[in-house]
């Protein structure tokens, strides 16, 4: 069973601070997704990274896939209260019926105080 | 939610009763999935389908069965609900990649 360790589990910060969430595994993934989830709703895809060393930016969010495709990080610059939510990383494999059978991290609950 | 509807959204039932959760999509996607979400565990795959009448087990399939008689509908059945199946259940769809679109979830409480 592939495991994806996500840390920290909880993060409580003030508006304007920077933060980083980590996702680590001993297994290689063909792709890594980051999702954000609001209470009472399903996860919503933020980004997919597929190449080792890849860096993607989405406004104040920066996502990185490790060179060996075993780990990933999400960095938020100047956090805002609207960033509050549950952040989930998920690793996937490629090929046939392997698609969509994602391994999720435990999630990071982020609270940004005004 | 990109054309995914889950029903019911909330259900309370008693131990030993059968429960069926329904996922309906209007995207005509071939692949559909059922995940459960529990604190400290993230989401875990229960069952998935790669076409009509083509289904397979995921990581936590014990106690669950699924059926897919039409492209748009994927049913998850708990034949005899147990308290350990209290959870939030999410249906997801994909076009055959690792990019999933999730429904809003069904919260099930088994007393």
PDB file of C-alpha atoms in Angstrom:
ATOM      1  CA  UNK A   1       0.000   0.000   0.000  1.00  0.00           C
ATOM      2  CA  UNK A   2       1.402   3.371  -0.998  1.00  0.00           C
ATOM      3  CA  UNK A   3       1.444   5.980   1.746  1.00  0.00           C
ATOM      4  CA  UNK A   4       1.497   9.746   1.440  1.00  0.00           C
ATOM      5  CA  UNK A   5       2.480  11.582   4.602  1.00  0.00           C
ATOM      6  CA  UNK A   6       1.177  15.136   4.705  1.00  0.00           C
ATOM      7  CA  UNK A   7       2.360  17.709   7.235  1.00  0.00           C
ATOM      8  CA  UNK A   8       1.478  19.642   9.194  1.00  0.00           C
ATOM      9  CA  UNK A   9      -2.036  18.401   9.992  1.00  0.00           C
ATOM     10  CA  UNK A  10      -3.087  21.761  11.393  1.00  0.00           C
ATOM     11  CA  UNK A  11      -1.837  25.243  10.608  1.00  0.00           C
ATOM     12  CA  UNK A  12      -3.148  28.410  12.237  1.00  0.00           C
ATOM     13  CA  UNK A  13      -1.548  31.645  11.068  1.00  0.00           C
ATOM     14  CA  UNK A  14      -2.159  35.357  10.778  1.00  0.00           C
ATOM     15  CA  UNK A  15      -3.084  37.119   7.565  1.00  0.00           C
ATOM     16  CA  UNK A  16       0.015  38.044   5.596  1.00  0.00           C
ATOM     17  CA  UNK A  17       2.214  35.183   6.807  1.00  0.00           C
ATOM     18  CA  UNK A  18       3.779  32.599   4.507  1.00  0.00           C
ATOM     19  CA  UNK A  19       3.348  28.857   4.906  1.00  0.00           C
ATOM     20  CA  UNK A  20       4.418  25.567   3.395  1.00  0.00           C
ATOM     21  CA  UNK A  21       2.638  22.219   3.387  1.00  0.00           C
ATOM     22  CA  UNK A  22       4.589  19.065   2.656  1.00  0.00           C
ATOM     23  CA  UNK A  23       3.655  15.745   1.143  1.00  0.00           C
ATOM     24  CA  UNK A  24       6.157  12.886   1.339  1.00  0.00           C
ATOM     25  CA  UNK A  25       6.204   9.281   0.237  1.00  0.00           C
ATOM     26  CA  UNK A  26       8.622   6.416  -0.214  1.00  0.00           C
ATOM     27  CA  UNK A  27       6.839   5.567  -3.459  1.00  0.00           C
ATOM     28  CA  UNK A  28       7.150   7.139  -6.868  1.00  0.00           C
ATOM     29  CA  UNK A  29       4.027   8.682  -8.370  1.00  0.00           C
ATOM     30  CA  UNK A  30       3.410   9.513 -11.999  1.00  0.00           C
ATOM     31  CA  UNK A  31       1.505  12.625 -10.974  1.00  0.00           C
ATOM     32  CA  UNK A  32       0.684  14.578  -7.856  1.00  0.00           C
ATOM     33  CA  UNK A  33      -2.480  16.585  -7.388  1.00  0.00           C
ATOM     34  CA  UNK A  34      -3.329  19.227  -4.816  1.00  0.00           C
ATOM     35  CA  UNK A  35      -6.957  19.751  -3.843  1.00  0.00           C
ATOM     36  CA  UNK A  36      -8.698  22.267  -1.632  1.00  0.00           C
ATOM     37  CA  UNK A  37     -11.873  21.400   0.233  1.00  0.00           C
ATOM     38  CA  UNK A  38     -14.413  23.661   1.918  1.00  0.00           C
ATOM     39  CA  UNK A  39     -16.739  22.379   4.685  1.00  0.00           C
ATOM     40  CA  UNK A  40     -19.709  20.469   3.260  1.00  0.00           C
ATOM     41  CA  UNK A  41     -18.232  20.304  -0.221  1.00  0.00           C
ATOM     42  CA  UNK A  42     -16.072  17.961  -2.250  1.00  0.00           C
ATOM     43  CA  UNK A  43     -12.373  18.503  -2.956  1.00  0.00           C
ATOM     44  CA  UNK A  44     -11.641  20.871  -5.824  1.00  0.00           C
ATOM     45  CA  UNK A  45      -8.508  20.452  -7.912  1.00  0.00           C
ATOM     46  CA  UNK A  46      -5.912  23.209  -7.599  1.00  0.00           C
ATOM     47  CA  UNK A  47      -3.069  21.800  -9.682  1.00  0.00           C
ATOM     48  CA  UNK A  48      -1.502  18.688 -11.168  1.00  0.00           C
ATOM     49  CA  UNK A  49       2.268  18.220 -11.412  1.00  0.00           C
ATOM     50  CA  UNK A  50       3.701  15.412 -13.490  1.00  0.00           C
ATOM     51  CA  UNK A  51       7.413  16.069 -14.098  1.00  0.00           C
ATOM     52  CA  UNK A  52      10.133  15.647 -11.485  1.00  0.00           C
ATOM     53  CA  UNK A  53      11.317  19.098 -10.376  1.00  0.00           C
ATOM     54  CA  UNK A  54       8.281  20.801 -11.851  1.00  0.00           C
ATOM     55  CA  UNK A  55       7.160  24.083 -10.298  1.00  0.00           C
ATOM     56  CA  UNK A  56       3.718  25.563 -10.921  1.00  0.00           C
ATOM     57  CA  UNK A  57       2.350  28.848  -9.698  1.00  0.00           C
ATOM     58  CA  UNK A  58      -1.266  29.775  -9.143  1.00  0.00           C
ATOM     59  CA  UNK A  59      -1.383  33.400  -7.979  1.00  0.00           C
ATOM     60  CA  UNK A  60       0.065  33.291  -4.428  1.00  0.00           C
ATOM     61  CA  UNK A  61       0.305  29.478  -4.410  1.00  0.00           C
ATOM     62  CA  UNK A  62       3.470  27.690  -5.555  1.00  0.00           C
ATOM     63  CA  UNK A  63       3.503  23.936  -6.064  1.00  0.00           C
ATOM     64  CA  UNK A  64       6.621  21.841  -6.478  1.00  0.00           C
ATOM     65  CA  UNK A  65       7.096  18.187  -7.410  1.00  0.00           C
ATOM     66  CA  UNK A  66      10.267  16.582  -6.102  1.00  0.00           C
ATOM     67  CA  UNK A  67      12.975  15.507  -8.518  1.00  0.00           C
ATOM     68  CA  UNK A  68      12.365  11.839  -7.696  1.00  0.00           C
ATOM     69  CA  UNK A  69       8.559  12.271  -7.907  1.00  0.00           C
ATOM     70  CA  UNK A  70       8.147  11.056  -4.328  1.00  0.00           C
ATOM     71  CA  UNK A  71       7.330  14.326  -2.622  1.00  0.00           C
ATOM     72  CA  UNK A  72       5.643  17.656  -3.186  1.00  0.00           C
ATOM     73  CA  UNK A  73       5.124  20.969  -1.453  1.00  0.00           C
ATOM     74  CA  UNK A  74       2.565  23.749  -1.480  1.00  0.00           C
ATOM     75  CA  UNK A  75       3.771  27.213  -0.523  1.00  0.00           C
ATOM     76  CA  UNK A  76       1.356  30.086   0.073  1.00  0.00           C
ATOM     77  CA  UNK A  77       2.699  33.620   0.131  1.00  0.00           C
ATOM     78  CA  UNK A  78       0.958  36.328   2.141  1.00  0.00           C
ATOM     79  CA  UNK A  79      -1.926  34.117   3.238  1.00  0.00           C
ATOM     80  CA  UNK A  80      -5.403  35.593   3.307  1.00  0.00           C
ATOM     81  CA  UNK A  81      -8.516  34.538   5.257  1.00  0.00           C
ATOM     82  CA  UNK A  82      -9.966  33.285   1.979  1.00  0.00           C
ATOM     83  CA  UNK A  83      -7.208  30.645   1.871  1.00  0.00           C
ATOM     84  CA  UNK A  84      -8.735  28.941   4.907  1.00  0.00           C
ATOM     85  CA  UNK A  85      -9.682  25.356   4.170  1.00  0.00           C
ATOM     86  CA  UNK A  86      -8.539  21.748   3.990  1.00  0.00           C
ATOM     87  CA  UNK A  87      -5.669  21.105   1.603  1.00  0.00           C
ATOM     88  CA  UNK A  88      -5.134  17.584   0.295  1.00  0.00           C
ATOM     89  CA  UNK A  89      -2.325  16.109  -1.740  1.00  0.00           C
ATOM     90  CA  UNK A  90      -2.961  13.008  -3.821  1.00  0.00           C
ATOM     91  CA  UNK A  91      -0.589  10.790  -5.762  1.00  0.00           C
ATOM     92  CA  UNK A  92      -1.550   8.828  -8.824  1.00  0.00           C
ATOM     93  CA  UNK A  93      -0.123   6.237 -11.167  1.00  0.00           C
ATOM     94  CA  UNK A  94      -0.433   6.002 -14.913  1.00  0.00           C
ATOM     95  CA  UNK A  95      -1.825   3.358 -17.204  1.00  0.00           C
ATOM     96  CA  UNK A  96      -5.137   1.667 -17.876  1.00  0.00           C
ATOM     97  CA  UNK A  97      -7.315   1.192 -14.806  1.00  0.00           C
ATOM     98  CA  UNK A  98      -4.649   2.693 -12.534  1.00  0.00           C
ATOM     99  CA  UNK A  99      -5.905   6.153 -13.411  1.00  0.00           C
ATOM    100  CA  UNK A 100      -8.008   7.793 -10.743  1.00  0.00           C
ATOM    101  CA  UNK A 101      -6.993   5.374  -8.024  1.00  0.00           C
ATOM    102  CA  UNK A 102      -5.378   8.100  -5.974  1.00  0.00           C
ATOM    103  CA  UNK A 103      -3.488   7.851  -2.703  1.00  0.00           C
ATOM    104  CA  UNK A 104      -4.398  10.823  -0.529  1.00  0.00           C
ATOM    105  CA  UNK A 105      -2.481  12.455   2.265  1.00  0.00           C
ATOM    106  CA  UNK A 106      -4.250  12.988   5.585  1.00  0.00           C
ATOM    107  CA  UNK A 107      -4.886  16.646   4.796  1.00  0.00           C
ATOM    108  CA  UNK A 108      -3.836  19.991   6.269  1.00  0.00           C
ATOM    109  CA  UNK A 109      -6.445  22.182   7.923  1.00  0.00           C
ATOM    110  CA  UNK A 110      -5.357  25.771   7.341  1.00  0.00           C
ATOM    111  CA  UNK A 111      -6.885  28.647   9.287  1.00  0.00           C
ATOM    112  CA  UNK A 112      -5.866  32.190   8.389  1.00  0.00           C
ATOM    113  CA  UNK A 113      -6.887  34.783  10.971  1.00  0.00           C
ATOM    114  CA  UNK A 114      -7.602  38.378   9.896  1.00  0.00           C
TER     115      UNK A 114
ATOM    116  CA  UNK B   1     -19.960  20.481  -9.336  1.00  0.00           C
ATOM    117  CA  UNK B   2     -19.356  19.757 -13.002  1.00  0.00           C
ATOM    118  CA  UNK B   3     -22.561  17.774 -13.318  1.00  0.00           C
ATOM    119  CA  UNK B   4     -22.194  15.345 -10.435  1.00  0.00           C
ATOM    120  CA  UNK B   5     -25.084  14.828  -8.063  1.00  0.00           C
ATOM    121  CA  UNK B   6     -24.934  12.659  -4.966  1.00  0.00           C
ATOM    122  CA  UNK B   7     -28.004  11.496  -3.083  1.00  0.00           C
ATOM    123  CA  UNK B   8     -28.914  11.475  -0.332  1.00  0.00           C
ATOM    124  CA  UNK B   9     -26.663  14.241   1.018  1.00  0.00           C
ATOM    125  CA  UNK B  10     -27.318  13.196   4.593  1.00  0.00           C
ATOM    126  CA  UNK B  11     -28.564   9.928   6.030  1.00  0.00           C
ATOM    127  CA  UNK B  12     -28.871   8.472   9.505  1.00  0.00           C
ATOM    128  CA  UNK B  13     -29.499   4.771   9.750  1.00  0.00           C
ATOM    129  CA  UNK B  14     -29.247   1.930  12.224  1.00  0.00           C
ATOM    130  CA  UNK B  15     -26.731  -0.870  12.386  1.00  0.00           C
ATOM    131  CA  UNK B  16     -27.698  -3.808  10.205  1.00  0.00           C
ATOM    132  CA  UNK B  17     -29.855  -1.914   7.727  1.00  0.00           C
ATOM    133  CA  UNK B  18     -29.039  -1.723   4.016  1.00  0.00           C
ATOM    134  CA  UNK B  19     -28.059   1.630   2.552  1.00  0.00           C
ATOM    135  CA  UNK B  20     -27.625   2.733  -1.051  1.00  0.00           C
ATOM    136  CA  UNK B  21     -25.908   5.921  -2.094  1.00  0.00           C
ATOM    137  CA  UNK B  22     -26.368   7.217  -5.613  1.00  0.00           C
ATOM    138  CA  UNK B  23     -24.021   9.136  -7.851  1.00  0.00           C
ATOM    139  CA  UNK B  24     -25.376  10.680 -11.049  1.00  0.00           C
ATOM    140  CA  UNK B  25     -23.229  12.445 -13.648  1.00  0.00           C
ATOM    141  CA  UNK B  26     -24.153  14.394 -16.752  1.00  0.00           C
ATOM    142  CA  UNK B  27     -20.596  14.585 -18.156  1.00  0.00           C
ATOM    143  CA  UNK B  28     -20.645  11.202 -19.925  1.00  0.00           C
ATOM    144  CA  UNK B  29     -17.304  10.313 -18.292  1.00  0.00           C
ATOM    145  CA  UNK B  30     -16.302   6.676 -18.483  1.00  0.00           C
ATOM    146  CA  UNK B  31     -14.598   6.434 -15.088  1.00  0.00           C
ATOM    147  CA  UNK B  32     -16.399   6.771 -11.766  1.00  0.00           C
ATOM    148  CA  UNK B  33     -15.151   6.274  -8.225  1.00  0.00           C
ATOM    149  CA  UNK B  34     -16.400   6.032  -4.668  1.00  0.00           C
ATOM    150  CA  UNK B  35     -14.141   7.347  -1.899  1.00  0.00           C
ATOM    151  CA  UNK B  36     -14.737   7.695   1.822  1.00  0.00           C
ATOM    152  CA  UNK B  37     -13.294  10.485   3.939  1.00  0.00           C
ATOM    153  CA  UNK B  38     -12.485  10.042   7.609  1.00  0.00           C
ATOM    154  CA  UNK B  39     -10.499  12.289   9.969  1.00  0.00           C
ATOM    155  CA  UNK B  40      -6.823  11.443   9.903  1.00  0.00           C
ATOM    156  CA  UNK B  41      -7.154   9.231   6.816  1.00  0.00           C
ATOM    157  CA  UNK B  42      -7.711  11.636   3.965  1.00  0.00           C
ATOM    158  CA  UNK B  43      -9.777   9.967   1.245  1.00  0.00           C
ATOM    159  CA  UNK B  44      -9.639   6.237   0.563  1.00  0.00           C
ATOM    160  CA  UNK B  45     -10.888   4.446  -2.523  1.00  0.00           C
ATOM    161  CA  UNK B  46     -13.759   2.006  -1.991  1.00  0.00           C
ATOM    162  CA  UNK B  47     -14.692   0.891  -5.518  1.00  0.00           C
ATOM    163  CA  UNK B  48     -14.341   2.207  -9.017  1.00  0.00           C
ATOM    164  CA  UNK B  49     -15.843   1.674 -12.447  1.00  0.00           C
ATOM    165  CA  UNK B  50     -14.231   1.946 -15.862  1.00  0.00           C
ATOM    166  CA  UNK B  51     -17.395   1.417 -17.819  1.00  0.00           C
ATOM    167  CA  UNK B  52     -20.937   0.102 -17.690  1.00  0.00           C
ATOM    168  CA  UNK B  53     -20.956  -3.127 -15.696  1.00  0.00           C
ATOM    169  CA  UNK B  54     -17.164  -2.913 -15.291  1.00  0.00           C
ATOM    170  CA  UNK B  55     -16.256  -2.387 -11.658  1.00  0.00           C
ATOM    171  CA  UNK B  56     -13.398  -3.292  -9.353  1.00  0.00           C
ATOM    172  CA  UNK B  57     -12.380  -3.077  -5.731  1.00  0.00           C
ATOM    173  CA  UNK B  58     -10.377  -0.329  -4.138  1.00  0.00           C
ATOM    174  CA  UNK B  59      -8.372  -0.134  -0.931  1.00  0.00           C
ATOM    175  CA  UNK B  60     -11.301  -0.372   1.541  1.00  0.00           C
ATOM    176  CA  UNK B  61     -13.964  -2.402  -0.278  1.00  0.00           C
ATOM    177  CA  UNK B  62     -15.000  -4.823   2.500  1.00  0.00           C
ATOM    178  CA  UNK B  63     -18.686  -4.374   3.360  1.00  0.00           C
ATOM    179  CA  UNK B  64     -19.453  -2.443   0.178  1.00  0.00           C
ATOM    180  CA  UNK B  65     -20.756  -3.357  -3.243  1.00  0.00           C
ATOM    181  CA  UNK B  66     -21.326  -1.248  -6.342  1.00  0.00           C
ATOM    182  CA  UNK B  67     -23.296  -1.355  -9.529  1.00  0.00           C
ATOM    183  CA  UNK B  68     -23.192   0.566 -12.771  1.00  0.00           C
ATOM    184  CA  UNK B  69     -25.968  -0.261 -15.203  1.00  0.00           C
ATOM    185  CA  UNK B  70     -25.814   3.090 -17.029  1.00  0.00           C
ATOM    186  CA  UNK B  71     -22.937   5.425 -17.832  1.00  0.00           C
ATOM    187  CA  UNK B  72     -24.429   8.183 -15.730  1.00  0.00           C
ATOM    188  CA  UNK B  73     -25.216   6.256 -12.530  1.00  0.00           C
ATOM    189  CA  UNK B  74     -22.893   4.590 -10.013  1.00  0.00           C
ATOM    190  CA  UNK B  75     -24.487   3.089  -6.912  1.00  0.00           C
ATOM    191  CA  UNK B  76     -22.719   2.248  -3.658  1.00  0.00           C
ATOM    192  CA  UNK B  77     -24.485  -0.256  -1.398  1.00  0.00           C
ATOM    193  CA  UNK B  78     -23.829  -1.153   2.200  1.00  0.00           C
ATOM    194  CA  UNK B  79     -25.614  -4.476   2.567  1.00  0.00           C
ATOM    195  CA  UNK B  80     -25.660  -4.315   6.371  1.00  0.00           C
ATOM    196  CA  UNK B  81     -24.411  -1.019   7.723  1.00  0.00           C
ATOM    197  CA  UNK B  82     -21.991  -0.956  10.660  1.00  0.00           C
ATOM    198  CA  UNK B  83     -20.848   1.917  12.864  1.00  0.00           C
ATOM    199  CA  UNK B  84     -17.398   1.759  11.242  1.00  0.00           C
ATOM    200  CA  UNK B  85     -19.049   2.814   7.995  1.00  0.00           C
ATOM    201  CA  UNK B  86     -20.054   6.155   9.459  1.00  0.00           C
ATOM    202  CA  UNK B  87     -18.242   8.506   7.118  1.00  0.00           C
ATOM    203  CA  UNK B  88     -18.535  11.056   4.361  1.00  0.00           C
ATOM    204  CA  UNK B  89     -18.731   9.394   0.965  1.00  0.00           C
ATOM    205  CA  UNK B  90     -17.579  11.111  -2.209  1.00  0.00           C
ATOM    206  CA  UNK B  91     -18.251  10.152  -5.772  1.00  0.00           C
ATOM    207  CA  UNK B  92     -15.768  11.272  -8.407  1.00  0.00           C
ATOM    208  CA  UNK B  93     -15.500  11.107 -12.184  1.00  0.00           C
ATOM    209  CA  UNK B  94     -12.651  11.309 -14.662  1.00  0.00           C
ATOM    210  CA  UNK B  95     -11.987  11.013 -18.370  1.00  0.00           C
ATOM    211  CA  UNK B  96      -9.267   8.442 -17.820  1.00  0.00           C
ATOM    212  CA  UNK B  97      -6.623  10.569 -16.146  1.00  0.00           C
ATOM    213  CA  UNK B  98      -5.677  11.197 -12.526  1.00  0.00           C
ATOM    214  CA  UNK B  99      -7.646  14.444 -12.524  1.00  0.00           C
ATOM    215  CA  UNK B 100     -10.819  13.776 -10.567  1.00  0.00           C
ATOM    216  CA  UNK B 101     -13.938  15.893 -10.232  1.00  0.00           C
ATOM    217  CA  UNK B 102     -15.760  15.240  -6.991  1.00  0.00           C
ATOM    218  CA  UNK B 103     -19.367  15.472  -5.970  1.00  0.00           C
ATOM    219  CA  UNK B 104     -20.494  17.347  -2.859  1.00  0.00           C
ATOM    220  CA  UNK B 105     -20.507  14.228  -0.675  1.00  0.00           C
ATOM    221  CA  UNK B 106     -22.988  12.107   1.257  1.00  0.00           C
ATOM    222  CA  UNK B 107     -22.710  12.135   5.030  1.00  0.00           C
ATOM    223  CA  UNK B 108     -23.749   8.784   6.501  1.00  0.00           C
ATOM    224  CA  UNK B 109     -24.221   8.135  10.201  1.00  0.00           C
ATOM    225  CA  UNK B 110     -24.762   4.574  11.381  1.00  0.00           C
ATOM    226  CA  UNK B 111     -26.134   4.350  14.924  1.00  0.00           C
TER     227      UNK B 111
END
